[in-house]
XYZ file of C-alpha atoms in Angstrom:
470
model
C -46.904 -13.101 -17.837
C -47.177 -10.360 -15.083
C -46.070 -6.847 -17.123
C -43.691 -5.865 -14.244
C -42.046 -9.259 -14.361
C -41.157 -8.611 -17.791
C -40.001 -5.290 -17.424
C -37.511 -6.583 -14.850
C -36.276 -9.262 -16.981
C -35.381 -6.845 -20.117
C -34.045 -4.533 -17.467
C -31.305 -7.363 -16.659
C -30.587 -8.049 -20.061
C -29.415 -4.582 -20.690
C -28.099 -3.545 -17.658
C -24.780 -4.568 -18.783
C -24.665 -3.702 -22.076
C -23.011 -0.015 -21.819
C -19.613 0.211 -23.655
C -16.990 2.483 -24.691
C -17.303 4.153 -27.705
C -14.490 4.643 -30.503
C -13.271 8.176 -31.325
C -15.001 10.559 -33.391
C -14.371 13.778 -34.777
C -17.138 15.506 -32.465
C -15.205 15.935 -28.966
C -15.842 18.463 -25.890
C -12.834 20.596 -24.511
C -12.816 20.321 -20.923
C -10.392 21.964 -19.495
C -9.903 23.585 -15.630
C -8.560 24.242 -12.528
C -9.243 22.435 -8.836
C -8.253 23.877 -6.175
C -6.490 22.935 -2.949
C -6.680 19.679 -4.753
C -5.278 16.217 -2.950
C -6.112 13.819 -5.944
C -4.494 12.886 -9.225
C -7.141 12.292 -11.388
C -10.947 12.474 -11.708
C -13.733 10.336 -14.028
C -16.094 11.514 -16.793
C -19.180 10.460 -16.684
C -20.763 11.055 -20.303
C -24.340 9.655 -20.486
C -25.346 9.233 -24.352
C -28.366 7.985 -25.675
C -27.161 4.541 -25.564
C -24.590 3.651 -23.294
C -22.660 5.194 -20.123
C -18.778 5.755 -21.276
C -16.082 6.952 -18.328
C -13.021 8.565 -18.593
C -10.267 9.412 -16.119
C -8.798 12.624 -16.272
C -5.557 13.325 -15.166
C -5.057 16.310 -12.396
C -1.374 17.740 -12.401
C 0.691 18.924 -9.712
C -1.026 22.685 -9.576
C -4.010 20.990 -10.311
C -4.918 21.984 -13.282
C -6.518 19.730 -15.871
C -7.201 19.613 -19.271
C -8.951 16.871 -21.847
C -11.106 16.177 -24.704
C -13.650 13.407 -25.012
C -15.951 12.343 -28.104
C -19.763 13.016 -27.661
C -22.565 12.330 -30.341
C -25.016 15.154 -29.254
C -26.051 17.837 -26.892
C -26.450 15.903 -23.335
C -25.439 15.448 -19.540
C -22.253 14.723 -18.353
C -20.752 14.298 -14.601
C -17.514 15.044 -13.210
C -16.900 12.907 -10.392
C -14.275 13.932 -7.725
C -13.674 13.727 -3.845
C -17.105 11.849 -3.942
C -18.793 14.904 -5.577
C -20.744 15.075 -8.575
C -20.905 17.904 -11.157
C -23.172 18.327 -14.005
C -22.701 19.831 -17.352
C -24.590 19.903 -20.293
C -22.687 20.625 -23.494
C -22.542 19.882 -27.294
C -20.021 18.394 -29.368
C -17.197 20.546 -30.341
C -18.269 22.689 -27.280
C -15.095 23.909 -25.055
C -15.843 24.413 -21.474
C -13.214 25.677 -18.501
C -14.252 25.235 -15.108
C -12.439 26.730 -11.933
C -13.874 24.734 -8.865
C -12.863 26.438 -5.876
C -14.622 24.086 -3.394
C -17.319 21.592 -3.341
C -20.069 24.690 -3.213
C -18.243 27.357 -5.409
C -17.592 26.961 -9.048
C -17.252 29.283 -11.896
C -17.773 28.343 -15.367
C -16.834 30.167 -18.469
C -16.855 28.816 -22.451
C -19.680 27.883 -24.311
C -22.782 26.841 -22.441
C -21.270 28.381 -19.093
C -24.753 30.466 -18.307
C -27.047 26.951 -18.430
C -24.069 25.027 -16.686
C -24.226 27.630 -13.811
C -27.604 27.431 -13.580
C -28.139 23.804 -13.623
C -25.090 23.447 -10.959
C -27.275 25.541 -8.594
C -31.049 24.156 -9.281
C -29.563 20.585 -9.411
C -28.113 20.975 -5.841
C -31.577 22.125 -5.115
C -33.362 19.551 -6.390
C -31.300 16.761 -4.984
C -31.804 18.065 -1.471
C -35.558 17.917 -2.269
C -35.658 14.475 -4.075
C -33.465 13.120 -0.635
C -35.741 15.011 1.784
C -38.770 12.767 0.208
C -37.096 9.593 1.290
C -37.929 7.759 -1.919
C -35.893 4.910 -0.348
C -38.521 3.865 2.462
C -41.509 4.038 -0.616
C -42.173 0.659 -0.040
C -42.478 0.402 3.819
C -44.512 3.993 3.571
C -47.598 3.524 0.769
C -49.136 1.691 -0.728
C -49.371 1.334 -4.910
C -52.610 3.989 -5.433
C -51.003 5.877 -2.286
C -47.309 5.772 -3.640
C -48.736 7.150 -7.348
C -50.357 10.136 -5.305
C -46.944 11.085 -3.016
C -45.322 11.162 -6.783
C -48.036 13.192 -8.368
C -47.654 15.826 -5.248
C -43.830 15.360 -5.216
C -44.044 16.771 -8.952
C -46.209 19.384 -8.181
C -43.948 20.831 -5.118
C -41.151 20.591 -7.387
C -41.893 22.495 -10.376
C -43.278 25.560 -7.813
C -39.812 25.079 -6.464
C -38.194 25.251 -9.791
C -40.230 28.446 -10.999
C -39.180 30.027 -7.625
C -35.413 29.168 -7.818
C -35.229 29.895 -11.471
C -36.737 33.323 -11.203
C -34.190 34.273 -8.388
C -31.139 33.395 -10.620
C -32.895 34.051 -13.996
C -32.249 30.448 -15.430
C -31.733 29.891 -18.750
C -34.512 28.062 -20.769
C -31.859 24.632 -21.131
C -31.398 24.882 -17.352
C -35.079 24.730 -16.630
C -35.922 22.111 -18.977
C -33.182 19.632 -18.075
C -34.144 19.636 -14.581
C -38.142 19.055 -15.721
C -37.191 16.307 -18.028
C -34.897 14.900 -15.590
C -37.855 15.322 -12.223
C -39.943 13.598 -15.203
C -38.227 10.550 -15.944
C -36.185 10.030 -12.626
C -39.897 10.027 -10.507
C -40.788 7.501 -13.090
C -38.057 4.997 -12.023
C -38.975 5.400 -8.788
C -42.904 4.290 -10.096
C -41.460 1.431 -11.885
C -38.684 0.077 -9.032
C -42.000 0.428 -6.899
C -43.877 -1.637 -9.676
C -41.271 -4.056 -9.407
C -40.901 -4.554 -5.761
C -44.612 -4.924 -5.095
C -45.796 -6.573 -8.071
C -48.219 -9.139 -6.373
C -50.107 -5.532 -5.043
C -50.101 -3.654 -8.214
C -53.333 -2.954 -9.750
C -53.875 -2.528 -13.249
C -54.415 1.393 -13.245
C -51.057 1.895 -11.556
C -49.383 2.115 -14.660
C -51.959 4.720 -16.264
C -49.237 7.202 -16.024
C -47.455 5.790 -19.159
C -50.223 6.949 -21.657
C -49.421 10.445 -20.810
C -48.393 12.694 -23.672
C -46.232 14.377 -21.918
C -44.079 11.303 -20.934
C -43.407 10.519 -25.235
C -43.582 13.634 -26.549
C -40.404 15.294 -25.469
C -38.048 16.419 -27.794
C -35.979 18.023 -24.501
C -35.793 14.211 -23.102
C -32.869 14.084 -25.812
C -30.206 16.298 -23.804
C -30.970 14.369 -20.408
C -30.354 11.480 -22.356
C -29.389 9.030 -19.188
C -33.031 9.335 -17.129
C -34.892 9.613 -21.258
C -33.214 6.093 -22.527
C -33.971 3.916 -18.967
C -37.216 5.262 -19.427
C -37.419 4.368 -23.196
C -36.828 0.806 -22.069
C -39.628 0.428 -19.581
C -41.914 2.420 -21.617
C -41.781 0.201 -24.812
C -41.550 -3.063 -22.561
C -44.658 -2.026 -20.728
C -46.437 -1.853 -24.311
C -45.638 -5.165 -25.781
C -45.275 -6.778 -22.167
C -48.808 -8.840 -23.344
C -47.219 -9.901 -27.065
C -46.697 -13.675 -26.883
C -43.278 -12.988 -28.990
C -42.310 -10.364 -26.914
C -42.118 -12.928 -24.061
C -40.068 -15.582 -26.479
C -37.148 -13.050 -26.878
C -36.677 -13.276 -23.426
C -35.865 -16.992 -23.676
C -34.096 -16.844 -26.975
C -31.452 -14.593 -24.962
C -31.197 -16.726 -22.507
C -30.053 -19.809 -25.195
C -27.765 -17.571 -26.649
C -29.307 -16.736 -29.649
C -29.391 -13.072 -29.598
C -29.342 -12.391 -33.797
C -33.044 -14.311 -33.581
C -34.242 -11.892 -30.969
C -33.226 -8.897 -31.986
C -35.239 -9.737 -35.477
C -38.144 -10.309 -33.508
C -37.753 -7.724 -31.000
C -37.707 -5.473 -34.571
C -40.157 -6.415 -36.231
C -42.688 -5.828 -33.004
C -41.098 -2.158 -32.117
C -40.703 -1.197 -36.173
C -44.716 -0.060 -35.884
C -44.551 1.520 -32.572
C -45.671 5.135 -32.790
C -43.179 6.948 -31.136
C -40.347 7.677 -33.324
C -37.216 8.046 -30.684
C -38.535 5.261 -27.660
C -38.722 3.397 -30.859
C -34.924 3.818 -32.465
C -33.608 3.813 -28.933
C -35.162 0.459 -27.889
C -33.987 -1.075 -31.304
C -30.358 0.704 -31.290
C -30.021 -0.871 -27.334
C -31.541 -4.611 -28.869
C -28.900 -4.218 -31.396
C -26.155 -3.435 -29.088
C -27.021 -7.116 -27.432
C -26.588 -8.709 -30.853
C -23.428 -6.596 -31.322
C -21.375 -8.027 -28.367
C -21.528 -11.692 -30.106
C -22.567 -11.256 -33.604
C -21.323 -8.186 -34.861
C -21.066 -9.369 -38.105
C -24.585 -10.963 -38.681
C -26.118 -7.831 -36.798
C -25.052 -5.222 -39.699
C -27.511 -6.774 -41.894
C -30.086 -6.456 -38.904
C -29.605 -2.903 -39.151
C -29.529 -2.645 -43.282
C -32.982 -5.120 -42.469
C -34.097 -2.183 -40.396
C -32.384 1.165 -41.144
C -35.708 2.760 -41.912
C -36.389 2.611 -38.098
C -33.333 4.751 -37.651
C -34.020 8.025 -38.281
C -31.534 9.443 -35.829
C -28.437 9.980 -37.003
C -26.831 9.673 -33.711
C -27.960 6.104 -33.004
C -26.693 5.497 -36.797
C -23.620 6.524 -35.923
C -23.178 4.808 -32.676
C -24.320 1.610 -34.628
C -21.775 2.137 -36.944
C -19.052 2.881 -34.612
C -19.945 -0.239 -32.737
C -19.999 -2.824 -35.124
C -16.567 -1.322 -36.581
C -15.096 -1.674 -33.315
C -16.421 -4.994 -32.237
C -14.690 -6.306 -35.540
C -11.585 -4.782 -35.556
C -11.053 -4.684 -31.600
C -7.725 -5.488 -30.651
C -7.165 -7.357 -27.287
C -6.062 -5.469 -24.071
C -3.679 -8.200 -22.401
C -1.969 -8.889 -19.287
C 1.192 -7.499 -20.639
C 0.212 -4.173 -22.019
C -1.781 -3.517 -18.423
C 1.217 -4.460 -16.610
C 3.118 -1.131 -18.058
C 0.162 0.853 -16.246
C 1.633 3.496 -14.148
C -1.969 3.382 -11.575
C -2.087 -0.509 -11.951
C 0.615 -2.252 -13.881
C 2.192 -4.083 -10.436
C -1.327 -5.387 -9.593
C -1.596 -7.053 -13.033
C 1.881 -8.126 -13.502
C 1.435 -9.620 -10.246
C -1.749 -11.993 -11.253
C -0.075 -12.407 -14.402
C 3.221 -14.184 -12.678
C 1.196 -15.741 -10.286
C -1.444 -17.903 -13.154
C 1.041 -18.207 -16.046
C -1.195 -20.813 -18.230
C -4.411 -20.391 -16.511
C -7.851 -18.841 -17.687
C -8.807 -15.811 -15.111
C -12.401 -15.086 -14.384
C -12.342 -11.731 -12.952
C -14.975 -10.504 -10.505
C -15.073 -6.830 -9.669
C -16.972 -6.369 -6.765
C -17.699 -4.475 -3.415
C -18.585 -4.954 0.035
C -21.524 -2.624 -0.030
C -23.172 -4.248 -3.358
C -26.014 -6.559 -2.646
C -26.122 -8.086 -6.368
C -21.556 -8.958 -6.030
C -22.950 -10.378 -2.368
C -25.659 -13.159 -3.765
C -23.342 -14.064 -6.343
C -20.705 -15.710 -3.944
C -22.893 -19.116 -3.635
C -23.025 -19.598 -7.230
C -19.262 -18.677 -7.709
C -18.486 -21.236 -4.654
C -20.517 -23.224 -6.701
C -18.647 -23.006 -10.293
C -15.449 -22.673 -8.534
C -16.042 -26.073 -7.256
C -17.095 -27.959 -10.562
C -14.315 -26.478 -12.652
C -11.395 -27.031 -10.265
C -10.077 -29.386 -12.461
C -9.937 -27.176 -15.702
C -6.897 -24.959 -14.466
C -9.460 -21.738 -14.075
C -8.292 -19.086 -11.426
C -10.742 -16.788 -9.988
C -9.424 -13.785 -9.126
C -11.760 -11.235 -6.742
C -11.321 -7.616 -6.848
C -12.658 -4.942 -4.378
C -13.708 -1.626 -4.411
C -11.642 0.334 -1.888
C -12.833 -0.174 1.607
C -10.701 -0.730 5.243
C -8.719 -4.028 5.183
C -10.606 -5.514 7.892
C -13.977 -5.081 6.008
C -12.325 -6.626 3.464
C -10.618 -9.786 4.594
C -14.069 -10.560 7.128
C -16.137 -10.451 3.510
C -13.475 -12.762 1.726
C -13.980 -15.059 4.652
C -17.767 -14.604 5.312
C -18.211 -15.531 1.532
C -15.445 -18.415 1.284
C -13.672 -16.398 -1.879
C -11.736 -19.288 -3.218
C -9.084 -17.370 -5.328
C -6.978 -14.740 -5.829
C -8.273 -11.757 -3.631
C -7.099 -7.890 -3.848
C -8.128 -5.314 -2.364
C -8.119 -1.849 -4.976
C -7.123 1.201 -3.684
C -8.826 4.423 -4.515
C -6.683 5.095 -7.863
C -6.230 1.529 -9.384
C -10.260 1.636 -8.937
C -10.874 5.088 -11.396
C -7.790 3.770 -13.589
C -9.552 0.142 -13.901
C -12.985 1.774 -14.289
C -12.008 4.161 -16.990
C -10.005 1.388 -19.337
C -13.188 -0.920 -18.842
C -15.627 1.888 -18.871
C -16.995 0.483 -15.488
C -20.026 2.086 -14.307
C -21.434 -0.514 -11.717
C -20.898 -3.837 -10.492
C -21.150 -6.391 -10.367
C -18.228 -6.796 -13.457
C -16.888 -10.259 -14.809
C -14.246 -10.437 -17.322
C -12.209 -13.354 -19.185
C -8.580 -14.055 -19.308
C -7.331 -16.261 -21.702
C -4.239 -18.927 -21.535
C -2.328 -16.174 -23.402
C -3.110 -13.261 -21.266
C -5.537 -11.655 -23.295
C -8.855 -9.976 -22.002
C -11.034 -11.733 -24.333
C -14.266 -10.883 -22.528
C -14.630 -7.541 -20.422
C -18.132 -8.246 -20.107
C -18.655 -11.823 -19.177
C -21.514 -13.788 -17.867
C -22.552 -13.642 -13.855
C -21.665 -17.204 -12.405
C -25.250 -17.696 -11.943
C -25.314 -17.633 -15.436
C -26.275 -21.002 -17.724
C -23.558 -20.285 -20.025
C -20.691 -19.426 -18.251
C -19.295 -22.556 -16.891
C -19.047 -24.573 -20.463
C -17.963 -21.026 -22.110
C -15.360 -21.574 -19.042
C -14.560 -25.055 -20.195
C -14.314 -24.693 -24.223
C -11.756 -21.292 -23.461
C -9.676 -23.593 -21.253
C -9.407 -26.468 -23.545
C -7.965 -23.901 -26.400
């Protein structure tokens, strides 16, 4: 099998797999003031080794703001308002104020304030660079030998850009190493999206980059945790790509039978030289077993806790497993008391008393929700005798955008359009961080599934069926 076809595939199978963690005892303080503010809260974006979690943060009246969120270890977060993005990097049990005067001017003070200053200056920097490159149009512009070269003197320009910059506002050494790692690893999605879109064109040599050093040796690839753990993924893929196993696990997920592969997927990674691509890659194969097996994936990781030498990923495990068997519901009911969206749900609730809900968070902008619609038409067609609502919800856009999309695609259903707020509530209770999103409603009103199959999926329709017939 082609490698970059089976880098893709693995790339879908965890795409989806990011979840909330439970509390733990580690949290940040964040805590600040926004001025001349017109919103009434803001997200979180805190990327852990793992998984992506989001939290919304509530702004009061003067608009100040203060929370605290659990982290397992000294990474990036994002604080996402008015379409903005702002970057920290802190440590558990760090507390961090933040007075953000405008979308240029901030001023940070508590522990790590120096690096965060810094890395809210180069980072603005090297976005305008990375956007200037027009990574976008790589495919139209080179080709594969010619796209590895633009990277390689992309690089190059970059970190004489980053000694410049750094030297005129005496960066500290965190600041200068998080942007490296995170130049590193973000120019090698772009090499592997390339891989990906092109893969009848790529030669063999193309992915020489991977046996770098430099790419697996990086103990400072653990604070920019988001760009080191996508990485992680299509590094160890690329190296068993040619395993004949490898390429069975693929299949086994796709029956269902996730316990199997992770066992498999184990064993092959357990010799693997590098110690954290290694735990990551197992901790993320585990986290697939998790979502439907929690219980028979705990002895998976007492099969394999010598791979886990990371005490982070142990915990996360841990935490995982404990809240996948002792998770509680959310229902109809309890989001219907939602200040931000309780009249949205108690309206679908009133409106499919006694029905199943498959719920499809979507967008008019998102290709992937887009080529969905046929295959929902299509399952909305062969259970419409099963009492199954379908219930479509959109990212904010203008109505008329909106209704022509439900009527382009033939949205058979229950359709709402979200505005801005019910969007970051619904996103932070789900810990939403892209869509396409499906979720599953029970007869009763509980949310049984807040990560459910796509509709092109070969499970979802009986899953569908057997939930209806409870």
């Amino acid at each position: 099998m082609n490698k970059t076809i089976v880098i893709l595939m693995l790339a879908l199978l965890f795409s989806c797999t990011k979840k909330m963690d439970s509390a733990n005892n580690d949290k940040l303080i964040i805590a600040g003031k926004i001025e001349n503010n017109q919103n009434q809260s803001f997200q979180i974006i805190s990327n852990e080794f793992l998984r992506v979690n989001s939290y919304n943060v509530k702004i009061n009246d003067d608009g100040t703001f203060h929370t605290s969120i659990p982290i397992f270890h000294y990474h990036d977060l994002d604080l996402i308002f008015d379409n903005q993005s702002l970057l920290l990097l802190n440590k558990p049990t760090d507390s961090v104020y933040i007075h953000i005067l405008n979308n240029d001017s901030v001023i940070f003070s508590g522990d790590n304030s120096k690096t965060n200053s810094n890395l809210h200056l180069l980072d603005k920097k090297y976005a305008t660079l990375y956007w200037g490159a027009q990574f976008w149009q790589k495919d139209e512009r080179f080709k594969p030998l010619e796209f590895l070269q633009f990277v390689d003197d992309f690089t190059s320009k970059s970190d004489s850009l980053l000694v410049k910059y750094s030297n005129q506002i005496n960066a500290s050494p965190d600041a200068i190493k998080w942007i490296q790692t995170k130049l590193k690893y973000k120019t090698s999605d772009e090499l592997f999206e390339y891989g990906l879109h092109n893969m009848k064109d790529i030669p063999d040599v193309y992915y020489n980059f991977l046996e770098k050093d430099s790419f697996v040796e990086n103990d400072e690839a653990k604070f920019c945790s988001e760009y080191f753990s996508d990485f992680a993924m299509n590094y160890i893929s690329y190296q068993l790509s040619s395993n004949d196993k490898y390429q069975n696990i693929i299949g086994l997920f796709q029956q269902g039978k996730s316990v199997e592969a992770a066992s498999i997927y184990l064993d092959l990674i357990s010799n693997k030289k590098n110690n954290l691509i290694t735990q990551i890659n197992a901790a993320q194969m585990l986290f697939l077993s998790i979502e439907n097996y929690p219980a028979q994936t705990d002895s998976l990781i007492q099969k394999y806790n010598s791979v886990f030498t990371e005490e982070v990923l142990k915990k996360q495990l841990k935490l995982s497993i404990e809240e996948k068997l002792h998770a509680n519901f959310k229902t109809l009911e309890e989001l219907s008391k939602n200040e931000e969206i309780g009249e949205l749900f108690k309206k679908i609730s009133l409106e499919n008393k006694n029905k199943v809900l498959y719920l499809d968070f979507w967008g008019t902008w998102c290709g992937v929700c887009i080529n969905e619609f046929p295959n929902s038409a299509k399952l909305h067609d062969e259970l419409k005798d099963n009492n199954i609502e379908f219930v479509y919800l959109c990212e904010p856009t203008d109505s008329a955008t909106w209704i022509n999309a439900v009527q382009k695609y033939n949205l058979i259903g229950t359709n709402i359009l979200l505005n801005k707020q019910q969007k970051i509530e619904i996103q932070s209770l789900f810990n939403i961080v892209g869509i396409p999103r499906y979720m599953i409603v029970n007869k009763n009103g509980e949310i049984i599934d807040e990560n459910a199959d796509r509709p092109s999926s070969s499970r979802i329709k009986n899953e569908l069926i057997k939930i209806s017939k409870q």
